[in-house]
Coordinates of C-alpha atoms and ligand atoms in Angstrom, one line a residue:
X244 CA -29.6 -16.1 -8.0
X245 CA -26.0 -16.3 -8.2
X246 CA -24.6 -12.1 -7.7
X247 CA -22.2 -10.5 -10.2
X248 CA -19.9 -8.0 -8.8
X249 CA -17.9 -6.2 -11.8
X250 CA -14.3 -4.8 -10.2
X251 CA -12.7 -2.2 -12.1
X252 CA -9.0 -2.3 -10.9
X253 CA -7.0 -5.4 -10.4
X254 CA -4.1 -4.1 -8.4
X255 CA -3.5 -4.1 -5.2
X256 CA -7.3 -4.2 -3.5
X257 CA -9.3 -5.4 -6.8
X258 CA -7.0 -8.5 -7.1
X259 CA -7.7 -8.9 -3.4
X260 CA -11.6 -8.2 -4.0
X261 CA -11.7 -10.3 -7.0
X262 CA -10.1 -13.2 -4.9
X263 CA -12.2 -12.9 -2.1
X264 CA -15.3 -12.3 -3.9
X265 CA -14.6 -15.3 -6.1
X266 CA -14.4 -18.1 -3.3
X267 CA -17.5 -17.2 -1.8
X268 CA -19.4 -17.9 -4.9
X269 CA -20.3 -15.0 -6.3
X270 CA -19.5 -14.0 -9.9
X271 CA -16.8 -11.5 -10.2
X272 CA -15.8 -9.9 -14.3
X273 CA -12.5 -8.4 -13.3
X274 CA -11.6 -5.3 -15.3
X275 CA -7.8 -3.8 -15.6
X276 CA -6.6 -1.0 -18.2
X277 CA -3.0 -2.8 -18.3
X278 CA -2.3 -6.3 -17.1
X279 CA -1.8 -6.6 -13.4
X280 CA 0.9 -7.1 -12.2
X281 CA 2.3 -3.8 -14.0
X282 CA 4.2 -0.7 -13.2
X283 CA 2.0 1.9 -14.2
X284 CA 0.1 2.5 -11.1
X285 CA 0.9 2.3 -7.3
X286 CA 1.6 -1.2 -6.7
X287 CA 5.4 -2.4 -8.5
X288 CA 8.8 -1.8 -6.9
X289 CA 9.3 -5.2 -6.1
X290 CA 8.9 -4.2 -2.0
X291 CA 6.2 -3.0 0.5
X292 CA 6.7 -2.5 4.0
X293 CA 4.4 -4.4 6.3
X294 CA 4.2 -2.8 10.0
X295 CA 2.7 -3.7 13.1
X296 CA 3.1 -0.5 15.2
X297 CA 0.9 1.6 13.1
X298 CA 2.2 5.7 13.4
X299 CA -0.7 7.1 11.3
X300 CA -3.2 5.3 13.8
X301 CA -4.0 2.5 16.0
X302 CA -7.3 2.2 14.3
X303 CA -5.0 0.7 11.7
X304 CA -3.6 -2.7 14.1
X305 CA -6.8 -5.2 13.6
X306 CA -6.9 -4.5 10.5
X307 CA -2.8 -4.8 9.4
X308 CA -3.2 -8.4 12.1
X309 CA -5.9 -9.7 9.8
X310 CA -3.7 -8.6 7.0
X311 CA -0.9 -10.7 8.0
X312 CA -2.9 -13.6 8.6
X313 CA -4.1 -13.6 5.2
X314 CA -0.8 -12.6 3.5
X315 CA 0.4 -16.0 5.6
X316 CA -2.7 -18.1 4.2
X317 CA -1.8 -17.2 0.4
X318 CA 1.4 -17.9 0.6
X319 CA 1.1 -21.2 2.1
X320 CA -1.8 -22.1 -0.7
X321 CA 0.9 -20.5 -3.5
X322 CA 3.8 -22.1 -2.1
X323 CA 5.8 -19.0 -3.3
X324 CA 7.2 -16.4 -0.2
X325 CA 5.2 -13.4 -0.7
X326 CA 6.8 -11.9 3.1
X327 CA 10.0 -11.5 4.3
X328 CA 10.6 -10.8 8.2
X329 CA 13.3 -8.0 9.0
X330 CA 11.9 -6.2 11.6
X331 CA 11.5 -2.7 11.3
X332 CA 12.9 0.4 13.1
X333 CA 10.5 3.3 13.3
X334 CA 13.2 6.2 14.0
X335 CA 13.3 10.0 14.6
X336 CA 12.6 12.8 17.3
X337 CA 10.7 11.0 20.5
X338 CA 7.7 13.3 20.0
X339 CA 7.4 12.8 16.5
X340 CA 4.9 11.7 14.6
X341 CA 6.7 8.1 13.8
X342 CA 8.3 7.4 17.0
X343 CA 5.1 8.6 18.9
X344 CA 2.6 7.2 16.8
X345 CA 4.2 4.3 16.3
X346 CA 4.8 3.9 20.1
X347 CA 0.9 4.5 21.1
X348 CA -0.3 1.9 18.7
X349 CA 2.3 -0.8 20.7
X350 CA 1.1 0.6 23.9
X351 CA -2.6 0.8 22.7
X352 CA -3.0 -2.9 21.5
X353 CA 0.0 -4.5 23.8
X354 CA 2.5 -5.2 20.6
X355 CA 6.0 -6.2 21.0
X356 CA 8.3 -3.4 20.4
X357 CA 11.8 -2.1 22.0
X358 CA 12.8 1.6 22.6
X359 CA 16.6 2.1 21.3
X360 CA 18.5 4.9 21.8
X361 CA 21.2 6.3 18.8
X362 CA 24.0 4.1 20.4
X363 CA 21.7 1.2 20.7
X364 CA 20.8 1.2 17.2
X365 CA 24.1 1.7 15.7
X366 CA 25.0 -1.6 17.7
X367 CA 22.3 -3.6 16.9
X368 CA 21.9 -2.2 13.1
X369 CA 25.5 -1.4 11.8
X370 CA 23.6 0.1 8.7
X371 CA 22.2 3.2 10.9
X372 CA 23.6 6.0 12.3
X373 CA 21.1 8.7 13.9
X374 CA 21.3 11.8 15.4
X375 CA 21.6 11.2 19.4
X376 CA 19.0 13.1 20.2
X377 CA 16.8 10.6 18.1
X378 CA 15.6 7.3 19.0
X379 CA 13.4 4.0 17.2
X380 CA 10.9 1.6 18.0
X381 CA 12.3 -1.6 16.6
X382 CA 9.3 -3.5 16.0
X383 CA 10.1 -7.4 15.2
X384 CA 7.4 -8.5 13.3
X385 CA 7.4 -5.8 10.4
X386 CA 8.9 -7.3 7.1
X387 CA 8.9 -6.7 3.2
X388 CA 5.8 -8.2 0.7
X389 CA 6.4 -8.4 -2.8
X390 CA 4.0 -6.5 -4.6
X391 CA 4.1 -8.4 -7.9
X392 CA 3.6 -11.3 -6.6
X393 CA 0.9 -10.9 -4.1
X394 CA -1.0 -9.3 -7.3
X395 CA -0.2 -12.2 -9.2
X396 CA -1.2 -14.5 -6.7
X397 CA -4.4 -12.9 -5.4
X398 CA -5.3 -13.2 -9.4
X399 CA -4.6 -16.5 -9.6
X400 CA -7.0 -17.6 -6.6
X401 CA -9.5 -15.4 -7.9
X402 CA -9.1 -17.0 -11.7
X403 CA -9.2 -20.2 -10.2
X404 CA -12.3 -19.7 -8.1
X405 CA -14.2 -19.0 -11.5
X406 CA -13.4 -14.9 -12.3
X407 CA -13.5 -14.0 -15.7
X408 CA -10.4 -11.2 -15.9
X409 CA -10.7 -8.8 -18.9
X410 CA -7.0 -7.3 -19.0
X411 CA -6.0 -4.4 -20.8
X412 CA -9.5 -2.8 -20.8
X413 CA -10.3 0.3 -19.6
X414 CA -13.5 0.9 -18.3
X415 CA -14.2 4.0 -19.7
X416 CA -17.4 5.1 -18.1
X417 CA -20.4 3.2 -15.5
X418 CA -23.8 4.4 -14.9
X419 CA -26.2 3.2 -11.9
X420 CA -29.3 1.5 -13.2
X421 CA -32.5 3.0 -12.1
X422 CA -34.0 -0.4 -11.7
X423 CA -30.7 -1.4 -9.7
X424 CA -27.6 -2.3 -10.5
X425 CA -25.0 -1.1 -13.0
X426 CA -23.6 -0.5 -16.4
X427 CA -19.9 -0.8 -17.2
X428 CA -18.3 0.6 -20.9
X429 CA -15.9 -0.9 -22.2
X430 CA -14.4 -0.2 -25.8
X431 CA -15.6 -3.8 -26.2
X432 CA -19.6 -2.8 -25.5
X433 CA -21.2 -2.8 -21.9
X434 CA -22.1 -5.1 -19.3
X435 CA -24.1 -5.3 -16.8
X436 CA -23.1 -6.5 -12.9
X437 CA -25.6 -5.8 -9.9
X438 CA -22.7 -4.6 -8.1
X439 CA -19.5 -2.8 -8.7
X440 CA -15.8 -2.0 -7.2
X441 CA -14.0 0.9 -8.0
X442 CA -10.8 -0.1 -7.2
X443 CA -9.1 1.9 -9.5
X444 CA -5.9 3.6 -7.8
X445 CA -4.8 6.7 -8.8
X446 CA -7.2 6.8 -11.6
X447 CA -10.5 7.0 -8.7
X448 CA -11.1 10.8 -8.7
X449 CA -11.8 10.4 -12.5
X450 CA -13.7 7.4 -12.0
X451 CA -15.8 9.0 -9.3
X452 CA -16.2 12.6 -11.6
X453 CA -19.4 14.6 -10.8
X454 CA -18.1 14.2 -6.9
X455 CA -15.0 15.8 -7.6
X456 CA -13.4 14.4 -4.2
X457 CA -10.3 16.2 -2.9
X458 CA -7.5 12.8 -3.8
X459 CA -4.6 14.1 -5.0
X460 CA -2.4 11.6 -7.1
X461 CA 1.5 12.4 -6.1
X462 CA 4.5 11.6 -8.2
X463 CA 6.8 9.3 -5.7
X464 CA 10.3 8.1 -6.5
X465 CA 12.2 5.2 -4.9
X466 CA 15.7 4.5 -5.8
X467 CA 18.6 1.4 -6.0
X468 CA 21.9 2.4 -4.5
X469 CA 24.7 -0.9 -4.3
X470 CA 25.3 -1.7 -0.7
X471 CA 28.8 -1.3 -0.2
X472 CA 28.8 -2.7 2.9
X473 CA 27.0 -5.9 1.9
X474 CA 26.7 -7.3 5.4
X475 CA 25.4 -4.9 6.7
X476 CA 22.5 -4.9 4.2
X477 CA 21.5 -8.3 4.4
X478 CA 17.8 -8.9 5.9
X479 CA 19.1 -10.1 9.0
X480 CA 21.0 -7.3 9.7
X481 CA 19.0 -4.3 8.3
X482 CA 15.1 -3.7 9.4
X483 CA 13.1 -1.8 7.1
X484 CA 12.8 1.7 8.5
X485 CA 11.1 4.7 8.1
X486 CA 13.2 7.4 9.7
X487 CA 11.5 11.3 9.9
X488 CA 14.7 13.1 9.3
X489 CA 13.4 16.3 10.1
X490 CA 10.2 17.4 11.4
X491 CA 7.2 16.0 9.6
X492 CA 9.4 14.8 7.0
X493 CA 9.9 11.1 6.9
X494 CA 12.6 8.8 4.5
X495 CA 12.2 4.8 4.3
X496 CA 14.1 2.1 3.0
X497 CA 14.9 -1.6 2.3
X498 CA 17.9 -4.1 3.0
X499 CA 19.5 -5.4 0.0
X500 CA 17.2 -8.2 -1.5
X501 CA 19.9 -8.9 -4.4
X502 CA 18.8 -5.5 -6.1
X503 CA 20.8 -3.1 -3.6
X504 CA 19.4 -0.9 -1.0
X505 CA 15.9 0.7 -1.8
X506 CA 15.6 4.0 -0.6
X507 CA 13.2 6.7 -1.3
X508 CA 11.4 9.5 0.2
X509 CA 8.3 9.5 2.0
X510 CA 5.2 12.0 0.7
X511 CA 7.2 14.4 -0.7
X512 CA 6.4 14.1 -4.6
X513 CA 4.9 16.7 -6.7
X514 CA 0.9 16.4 -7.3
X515 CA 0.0 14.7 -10.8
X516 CA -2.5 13.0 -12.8
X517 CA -2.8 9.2 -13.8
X518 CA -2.2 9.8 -17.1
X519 CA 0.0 12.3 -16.9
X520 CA 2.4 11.3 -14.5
X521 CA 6.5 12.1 -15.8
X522 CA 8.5 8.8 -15.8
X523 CA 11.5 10.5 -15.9
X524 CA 13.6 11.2 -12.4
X525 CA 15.9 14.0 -12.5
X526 CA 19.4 13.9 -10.9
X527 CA 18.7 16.0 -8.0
X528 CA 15.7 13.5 -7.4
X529 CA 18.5 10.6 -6.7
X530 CA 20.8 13.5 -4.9
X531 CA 18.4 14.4 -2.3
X532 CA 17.9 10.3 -1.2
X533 CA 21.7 9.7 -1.7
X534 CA 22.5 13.0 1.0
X535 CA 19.7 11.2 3.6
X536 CA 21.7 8.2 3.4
X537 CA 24.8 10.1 3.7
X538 CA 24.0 11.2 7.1
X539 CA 22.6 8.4 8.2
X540 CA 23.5 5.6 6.7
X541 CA 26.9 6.6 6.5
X542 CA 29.5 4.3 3.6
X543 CA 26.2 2.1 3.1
X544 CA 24.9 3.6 -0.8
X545 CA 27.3 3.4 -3.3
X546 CA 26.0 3.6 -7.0
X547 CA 22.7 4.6 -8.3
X548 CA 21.5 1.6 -9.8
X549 CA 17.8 2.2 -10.7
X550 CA 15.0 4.6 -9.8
X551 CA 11.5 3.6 -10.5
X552 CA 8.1 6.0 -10.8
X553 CA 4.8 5.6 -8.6
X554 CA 1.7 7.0 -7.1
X555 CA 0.4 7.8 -3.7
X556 CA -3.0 8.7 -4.1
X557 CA -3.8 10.9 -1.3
X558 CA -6.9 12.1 0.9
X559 CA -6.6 15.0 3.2
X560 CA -6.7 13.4 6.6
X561 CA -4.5 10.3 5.0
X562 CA -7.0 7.8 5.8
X563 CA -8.5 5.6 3.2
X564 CA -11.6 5.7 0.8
X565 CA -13.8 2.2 1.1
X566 CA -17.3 3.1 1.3
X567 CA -20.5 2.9 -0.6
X568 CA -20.7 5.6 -3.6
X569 CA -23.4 8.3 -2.0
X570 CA -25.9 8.4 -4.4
X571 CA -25.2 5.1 -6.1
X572 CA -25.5 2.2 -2.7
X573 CA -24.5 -0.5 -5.6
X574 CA -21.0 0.5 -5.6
X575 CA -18.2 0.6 -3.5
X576 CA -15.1 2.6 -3.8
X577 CA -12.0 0.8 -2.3
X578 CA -9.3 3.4 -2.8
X579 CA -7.1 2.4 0.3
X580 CA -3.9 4.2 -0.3
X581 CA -2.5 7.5 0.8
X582 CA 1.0 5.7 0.4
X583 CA 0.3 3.3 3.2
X584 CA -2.2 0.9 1.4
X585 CA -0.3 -2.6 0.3
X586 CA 0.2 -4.4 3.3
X587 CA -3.4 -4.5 4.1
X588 CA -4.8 -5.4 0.3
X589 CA -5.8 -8.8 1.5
X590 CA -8.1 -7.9 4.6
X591 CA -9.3 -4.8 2.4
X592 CA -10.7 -7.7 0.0
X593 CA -11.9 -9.1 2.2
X594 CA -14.0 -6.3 4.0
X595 CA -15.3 -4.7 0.8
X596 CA -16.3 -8.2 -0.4
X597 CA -18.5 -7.8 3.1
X598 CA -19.6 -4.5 2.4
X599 CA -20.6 -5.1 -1.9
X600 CA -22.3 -8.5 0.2
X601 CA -23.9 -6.4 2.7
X602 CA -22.7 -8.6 5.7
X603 CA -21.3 -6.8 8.7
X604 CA -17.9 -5.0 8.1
X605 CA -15.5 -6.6 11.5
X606 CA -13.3 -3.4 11.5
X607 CA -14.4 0.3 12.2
X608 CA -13.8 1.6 8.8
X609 CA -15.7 5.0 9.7
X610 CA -12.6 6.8 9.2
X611 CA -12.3 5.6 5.7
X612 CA -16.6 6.9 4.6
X613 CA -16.9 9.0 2.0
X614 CA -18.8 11.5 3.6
X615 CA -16.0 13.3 5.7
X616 CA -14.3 13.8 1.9
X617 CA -17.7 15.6 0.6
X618 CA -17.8 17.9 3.8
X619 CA -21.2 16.5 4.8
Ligands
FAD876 C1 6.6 4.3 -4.1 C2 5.5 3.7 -3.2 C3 5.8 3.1 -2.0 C4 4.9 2.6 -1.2 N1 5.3 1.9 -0.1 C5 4.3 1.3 0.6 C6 4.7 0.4 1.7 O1 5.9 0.3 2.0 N2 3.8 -0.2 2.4 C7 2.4 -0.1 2.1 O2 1.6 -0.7 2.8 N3 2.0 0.7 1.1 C8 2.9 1.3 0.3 N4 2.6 2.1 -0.7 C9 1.1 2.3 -1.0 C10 0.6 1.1 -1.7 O3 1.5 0.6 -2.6 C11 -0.7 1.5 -2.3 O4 -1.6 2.0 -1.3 C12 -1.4 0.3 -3.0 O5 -0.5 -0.4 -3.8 C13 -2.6 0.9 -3.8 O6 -3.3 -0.2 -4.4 P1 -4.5 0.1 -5.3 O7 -5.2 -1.2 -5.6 O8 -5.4 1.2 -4.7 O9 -3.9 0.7 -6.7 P2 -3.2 -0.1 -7.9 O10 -2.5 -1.3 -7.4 O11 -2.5 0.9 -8.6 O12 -4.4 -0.6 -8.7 C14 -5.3 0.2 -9.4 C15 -5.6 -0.5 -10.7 O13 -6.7 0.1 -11.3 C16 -6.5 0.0 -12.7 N5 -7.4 1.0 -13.4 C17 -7.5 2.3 -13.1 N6 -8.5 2.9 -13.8 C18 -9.0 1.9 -14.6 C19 -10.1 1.9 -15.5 N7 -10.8 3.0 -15.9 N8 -10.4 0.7 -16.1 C20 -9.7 -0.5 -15.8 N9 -8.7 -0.5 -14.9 C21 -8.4 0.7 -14.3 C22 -5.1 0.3 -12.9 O14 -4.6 -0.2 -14.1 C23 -4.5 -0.5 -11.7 O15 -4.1 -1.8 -12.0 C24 3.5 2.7 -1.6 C25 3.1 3.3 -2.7 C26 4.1 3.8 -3.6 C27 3.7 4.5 -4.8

């Protein structure tokens, strides 16, 4: 009998799920409150950073390796460029937590990376100007994905593989089935699915209530500034970066894809809800990312062009969420974000279409269970 998975989310991982789920057969009812791609939730912007040299941890390389091989598969079956390679400079202090973390996953799994020192950087990436007493690890294979598009296309495959996608309609509540399986609402009535994916984004501690699990959603801004240097913003000039400016405390940004420079903070919003969550970005908001680049990207952001509104949804240690629902083994919560998610969305549909098909899981993914979040 042919398996029907409901996924509840359709950005980022559920598109990915959907897809994957999809090709192997199995029949997938996609649900989305909006219609993905959109900029309500965690995945617009028009940019993600894709990294080899993983800082948070080097649990993180086999899975960002399979990522890339996938990313490369879809767009090769879309015909549409989904990555662009820049390279990407991984700068601060040398015992920080980017620089150093970013270094032992290199060492750990034998990546190509160079050590630059201030001078070295400033030569090699006019953009930059660090403090001398900081340094990067210029990694060559990190780039930029585009968000809406991936989304677009990991709907696409999943459409064309036979998923029926219910946009703009919230699931408003699911229940376990005592004889198995599950019940989804819908404003539309409910259906029934033996499985289900919660892949829901900043909307999962709701989703997952009665457990109240520690995620906190965080309001996160990223700007457009005009490159006033314009070659020295192009992609073959300018890596992606994520430079920690001061200790613990870590800004990225983006060369000039036609838009201007993308610059914005890193984990240093306010905590919100979902559904409440202010659009609105206040002056000092663009100030505090415009004095960054001052310093260190000295004569490179001229105007303020744009600033767009999105969600981190955090866990305390970081990691992700992709595990089996405690008490309910028919669903799986894919929640892989903590404002390092994207790049991976493809190998994440992949493994949680494994884990809702209970086939073996390739990656170690027990840092992302459930348990260590319900202090079991
Ligand atoms: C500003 C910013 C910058 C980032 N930069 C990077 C980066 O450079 N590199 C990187 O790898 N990661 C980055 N991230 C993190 C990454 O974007 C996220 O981890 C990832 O996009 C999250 O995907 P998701 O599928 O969990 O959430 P989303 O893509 O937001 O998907 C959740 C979906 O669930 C739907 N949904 C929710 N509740 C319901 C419901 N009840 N019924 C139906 N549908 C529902 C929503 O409408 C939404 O479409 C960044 C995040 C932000 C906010």
């Amino acid at each position: 009998m042919t398996l029907t998975v409901a996924v509840v989310g359709l950005g980022a991982a559920g598109s990915a799920t959907a897809a994957h789920l999809a090709e192997r057969g199995v029949r997938v009812i996609g649900f989305d409150r909006f219609t993905p791609p959109h900029d309500q939730g965690s995945s617009h912007g028009r940019s993600r950073i894709i990294r080899e040299a993983y800082f948070e941890h080097p649990l993180y390389v086999p899975l960002v390796q399979r990522a890339y091989a996938l990313w490369d598969a879809l767009e090769q079956r879309s015909r549409r460029t989904l990555f662009r390679r820049t390279g990407g400079l991984m700068m601060g202090p040398a015992d920080g937590t980017v620089v150093a973390g970013a270094l032992a996953s290199a060492r750990e799994h034998r990546l190509p990376y160079e050590l630059l020192d201030a001078t070295k950087v400033a030569q090699r990436f006019p953009a930059f100007r660090i403090p001398a007493d900081h340094v990067a690890v210029f990694e060559p294979r990190a780039g930029i994905l585009d968000p809406e598009s991936a989304i677009a296309e990991q709907l696409k495959v999943a459409r064309a593989a036979g998923a029926e996608l219910r946009l703009g309609t919230p699931v408003l509540a699911w229940r376990a089935r005592p004889d198995g399986g599950v019940e989804i609402d819908t404003a539309a009535g409910t259906t029934r699915a033996d499985r289900l994916v919660l892949a829901t984004g900043a909307w999962t501690g709701p989703m997952m209530g009665e457990l109240a699990l520690p995620l906190v959603v965080e309001r996160n801004v990223v700007h457009w500034f005009e490159a006033l240097r314009p070659d020295d913003a192009t992609l073959a000039r300018m890596p992606v970066f994520i430079h920690e400016s001061s200790p613990g405390k870590a800004w990225y940004g983006f060369p000039d894809q036609g838009e201007g420079l993308k610059l914005a903070l890193h984990h240093q919003g306010r905590p919100t809800t979902a559904d409440s969550v202010s659009r609105d970005v206040a002056p000092e908001e663009v100030n505090a990312v415009r004095s960054l680049a001052k310093r260190f990207m000295p004569g490179m952001a001229g105007t303020h062009r744009s600033s767009s509104v999105c969600m981190y949804t955090n866990t305390p240690d970081d990691h992700f969420l992709i595990d089996h629902h405690p008490s309910s083994p028919d669903v799986v919560v894919a929640s892989p974000c903590s404002g390092h998610g994207f790049k991976f969305a493809p190998a994440i549909g992949e493994l949680v279409a494994d884990l809702v098909m209970d086939r073996t899981v390739r990656f170690d993914i027990t840092p992302f269970r459930i348990d260590r979040l319900l202090g079991r």
